[in-house]
Coordinates of C-alpha atoms in Angstrom, one line a residue:
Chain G
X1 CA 137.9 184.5 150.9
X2 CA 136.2 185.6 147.6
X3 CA 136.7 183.7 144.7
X4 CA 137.6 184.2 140.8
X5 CA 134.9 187.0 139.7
X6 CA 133.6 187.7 136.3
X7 CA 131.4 190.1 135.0
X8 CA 129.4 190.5 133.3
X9 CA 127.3 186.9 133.9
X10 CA 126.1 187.1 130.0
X11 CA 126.8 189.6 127.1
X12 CA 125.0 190.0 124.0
X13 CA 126.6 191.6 121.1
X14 CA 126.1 191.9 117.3
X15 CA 128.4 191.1 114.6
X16 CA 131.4 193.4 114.2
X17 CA 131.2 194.8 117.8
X18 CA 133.5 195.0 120.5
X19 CA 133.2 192.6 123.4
X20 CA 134.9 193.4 127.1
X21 CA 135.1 190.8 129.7
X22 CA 136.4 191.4 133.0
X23 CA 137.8 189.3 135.1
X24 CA 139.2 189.4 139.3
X25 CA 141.5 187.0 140.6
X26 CA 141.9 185.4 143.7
X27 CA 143.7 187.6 146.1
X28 CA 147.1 186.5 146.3
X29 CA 147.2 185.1 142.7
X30 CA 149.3 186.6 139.9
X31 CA 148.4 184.3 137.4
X32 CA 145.4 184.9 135.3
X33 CA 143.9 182.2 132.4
X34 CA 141.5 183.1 129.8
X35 CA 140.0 180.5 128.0
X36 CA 136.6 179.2 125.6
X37 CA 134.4 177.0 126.0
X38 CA 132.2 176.7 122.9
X39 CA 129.3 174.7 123.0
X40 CA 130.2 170.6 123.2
X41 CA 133.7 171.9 123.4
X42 CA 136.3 171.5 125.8
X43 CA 138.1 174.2 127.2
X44 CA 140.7 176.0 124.5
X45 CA 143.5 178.3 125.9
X46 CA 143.6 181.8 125.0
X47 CA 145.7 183.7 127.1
X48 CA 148.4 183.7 130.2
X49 CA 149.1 186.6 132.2
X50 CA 151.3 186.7 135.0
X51 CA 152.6 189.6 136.9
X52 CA 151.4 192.1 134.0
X53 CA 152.8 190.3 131.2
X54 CA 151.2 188.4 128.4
X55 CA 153.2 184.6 128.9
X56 CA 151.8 183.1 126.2
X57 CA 148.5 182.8 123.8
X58 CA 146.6 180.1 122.4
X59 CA 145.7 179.7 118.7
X60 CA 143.3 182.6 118.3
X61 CA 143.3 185.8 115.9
X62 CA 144.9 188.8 117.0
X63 CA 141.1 190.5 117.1
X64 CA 141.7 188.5 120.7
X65 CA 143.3 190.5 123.4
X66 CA 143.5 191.2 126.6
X67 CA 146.0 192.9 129.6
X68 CA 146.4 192.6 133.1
X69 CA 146.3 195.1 135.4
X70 CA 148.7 196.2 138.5
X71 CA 145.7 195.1 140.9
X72 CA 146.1 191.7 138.7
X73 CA 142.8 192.0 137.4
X74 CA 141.9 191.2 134.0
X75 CA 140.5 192.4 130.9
X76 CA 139.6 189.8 127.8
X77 CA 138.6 191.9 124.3
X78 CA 137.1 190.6 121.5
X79 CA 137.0 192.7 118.6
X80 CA 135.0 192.7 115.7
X81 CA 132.6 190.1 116.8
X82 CA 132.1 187.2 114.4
X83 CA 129.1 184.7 115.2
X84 CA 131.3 181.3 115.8
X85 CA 132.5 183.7 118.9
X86 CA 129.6 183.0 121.0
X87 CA 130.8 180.5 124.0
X88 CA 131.5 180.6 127.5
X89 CA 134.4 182.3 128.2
X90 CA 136.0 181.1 131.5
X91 CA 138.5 182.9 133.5
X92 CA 141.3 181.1 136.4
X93 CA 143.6 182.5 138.8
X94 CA 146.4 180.6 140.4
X95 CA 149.9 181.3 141.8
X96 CA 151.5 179.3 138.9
X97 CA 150.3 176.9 136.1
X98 CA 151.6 173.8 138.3
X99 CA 149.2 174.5 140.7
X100 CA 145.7 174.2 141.3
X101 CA 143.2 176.2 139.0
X102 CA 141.0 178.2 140.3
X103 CA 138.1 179.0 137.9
X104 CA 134.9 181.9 137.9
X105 CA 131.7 181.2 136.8
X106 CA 132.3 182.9 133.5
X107 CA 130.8 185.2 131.2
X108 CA 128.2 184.1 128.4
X109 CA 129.0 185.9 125.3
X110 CA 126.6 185.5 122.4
X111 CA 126.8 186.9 119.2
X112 CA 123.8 188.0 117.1
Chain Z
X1 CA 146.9 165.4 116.4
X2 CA 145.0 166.3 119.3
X3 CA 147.3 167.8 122.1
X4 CA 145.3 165.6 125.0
X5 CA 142.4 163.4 124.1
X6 CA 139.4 161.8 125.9
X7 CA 136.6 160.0 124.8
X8 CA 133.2 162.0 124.5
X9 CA 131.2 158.9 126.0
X10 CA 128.7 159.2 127.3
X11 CA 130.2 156.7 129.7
X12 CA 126.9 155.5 131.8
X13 CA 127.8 153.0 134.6
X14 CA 125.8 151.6 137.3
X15 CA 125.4 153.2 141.0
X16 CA 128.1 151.2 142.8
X17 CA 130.2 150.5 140.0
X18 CA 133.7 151.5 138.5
X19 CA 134.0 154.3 136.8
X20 CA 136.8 154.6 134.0
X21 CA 138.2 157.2 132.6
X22 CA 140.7 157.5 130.2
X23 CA 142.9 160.2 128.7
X24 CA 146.4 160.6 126.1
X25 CA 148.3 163.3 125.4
X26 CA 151.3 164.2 122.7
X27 CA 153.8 165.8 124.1
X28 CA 156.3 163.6 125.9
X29 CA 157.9 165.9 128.1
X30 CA 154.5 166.7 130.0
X31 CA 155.3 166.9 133.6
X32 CA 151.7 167.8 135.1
X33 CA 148.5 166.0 134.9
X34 CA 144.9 166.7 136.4
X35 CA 141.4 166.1 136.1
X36 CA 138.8 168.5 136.4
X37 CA 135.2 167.9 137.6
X38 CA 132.6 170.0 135.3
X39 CA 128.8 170.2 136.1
X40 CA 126.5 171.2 133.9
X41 CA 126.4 175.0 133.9
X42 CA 129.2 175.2 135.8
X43 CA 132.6 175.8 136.3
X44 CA 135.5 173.5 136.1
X45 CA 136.6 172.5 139.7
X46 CA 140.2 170.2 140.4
X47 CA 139.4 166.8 142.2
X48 CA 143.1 165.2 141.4
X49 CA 146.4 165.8 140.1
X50 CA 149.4 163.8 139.7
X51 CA 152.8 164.5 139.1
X52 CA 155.0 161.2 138.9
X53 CA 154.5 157.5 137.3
X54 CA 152.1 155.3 139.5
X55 CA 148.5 155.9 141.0
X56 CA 147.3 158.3 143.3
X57 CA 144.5 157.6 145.3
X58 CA 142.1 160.4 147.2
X59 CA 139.1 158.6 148.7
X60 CA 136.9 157.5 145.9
X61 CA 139.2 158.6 143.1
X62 CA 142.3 157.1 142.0
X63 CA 144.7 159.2 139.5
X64 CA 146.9 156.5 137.3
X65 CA 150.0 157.5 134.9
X66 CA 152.2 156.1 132.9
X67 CA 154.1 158.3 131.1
X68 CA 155.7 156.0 128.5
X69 CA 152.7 155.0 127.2
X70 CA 151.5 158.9 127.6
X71 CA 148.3 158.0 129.7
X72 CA 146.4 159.0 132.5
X73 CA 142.8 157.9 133.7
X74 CA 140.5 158.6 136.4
X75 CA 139.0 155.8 138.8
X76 CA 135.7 156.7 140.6
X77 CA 134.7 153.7 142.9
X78 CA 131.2 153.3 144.4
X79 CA 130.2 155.7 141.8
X80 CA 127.0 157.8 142.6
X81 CA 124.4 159.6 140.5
X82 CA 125.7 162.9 142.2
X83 CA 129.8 162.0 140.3
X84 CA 127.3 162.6 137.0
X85 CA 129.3 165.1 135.2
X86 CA 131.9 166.2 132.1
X87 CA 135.2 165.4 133.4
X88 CA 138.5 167.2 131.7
X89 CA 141.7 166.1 131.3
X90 CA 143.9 168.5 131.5
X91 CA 147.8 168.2 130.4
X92 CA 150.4 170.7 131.7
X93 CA 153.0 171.2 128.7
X94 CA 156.4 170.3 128.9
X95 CA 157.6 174.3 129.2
X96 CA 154.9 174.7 131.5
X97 CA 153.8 177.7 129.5
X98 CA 149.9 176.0 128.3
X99 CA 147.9 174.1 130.1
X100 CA 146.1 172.3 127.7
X101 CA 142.3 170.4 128.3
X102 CA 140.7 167.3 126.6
X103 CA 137.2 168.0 125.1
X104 CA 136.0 166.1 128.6
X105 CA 134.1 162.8 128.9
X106 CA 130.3 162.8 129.9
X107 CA 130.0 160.2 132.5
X108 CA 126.1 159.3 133.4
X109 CA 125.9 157.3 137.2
X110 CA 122.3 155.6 136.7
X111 CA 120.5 154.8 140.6

């Protein structure tokens, strides 16, 4: 059974830019997770999707965004780049947030 | 404050020995608690979760929570170089709409 998927594995952007970050849960999972992981960091939320619908957000600017797809894939945007967004950003599937997380390898994002 | 909180460490321990680890949280009506594993350019991977007052033990690890005191640690026994690692907290909140991590605690095992 194929895992959480992520692409791409790194991204480099400039300042202002528009990032896109993709993201493929585990089949039979609804619920996708976005979140950062800036360097020494822990992980900070960013966004809950579940069945096609934004649940909730973390504290971020609205420049974050994202959606969900029918197929429950996932797309994470980043617009107008600013440097302190380079980080890891890591993505999780699950069937609900009381279960078991299920995270991908991520997507390097570094802004130039 | 800090929604959960962990110490940084490093924590270095001994091959064979205890490891602790220690986490808080704020909100009182948390329901939900696990700890993640996280190697070094890696991902985050579950190795417990517990749910009510009172330890929880999985072979080497042992989950312990007390909720009035909003606390939950990790014990690693007969810890080994290869349990070198960040490990994260991480607190489901009480409407189970965030699930919120700790900044993680470096834990060295030295051989």
């Amino acid at each position: 059974e194929a895992g959480v998927t992520q692409s791409p594995t790194h991204l480099i952007k400039t300042r202002g830019q528009q990032a896109t970050l993709r993201c493929s849960p585990i089949s039979g999972h609804t619920s996708v997770y976005w979140y950062q992981q800036a360097l020494g960091l822990g992980l900070q939320f960013l966004l809950w999707y579940d069945e096609g619908e934004e649940r909730n957000r973390g504290n971020f600017p609205p420049r974050f965004s994202g959606r969900q797809f029918p197929n429950y894939s996932s797309e994470l945007n980043v617009n107008a780049l600013e440097l302190e967004d380079s980080a890891l950003y890591l993505c999780a599937s699950s069937l609900d947030l009381s279960e078991k997380l299920f995270f991908g390898s991520g997507t390097q994002l570094s802004v130039l | 404050q800090k929604e959960v909180e962990q110490n940084s460490g490093p924590l270095s321990v001994p091959e064979g020995a205890i490891a602790s680890l220690n986490c808080t949280y704020s909100d009182r009506g948390s329901q939900s608690f696990f700890w993640y594993r996280q190697y070094s350019g890696k991902s985050p991977e579950l190795i417990m979760f517990i749910y009510s007052n009172g330890d929880k033990e999985d072979g080497r690890f042992t989950a312990q929570l007390n909720k009035a005191s909003q606390y939950v640690s990790l014990l690693i026994r007969d810890s080994q170089p290869s349990d070198s690692a960040t490990y994260l907290c991480a607190v489901l909140m009480e409407y189970g709409n965030k699930l919120v991590f700790g900044a993680g605690t470096i834990l060295r095992v030295k051989s």
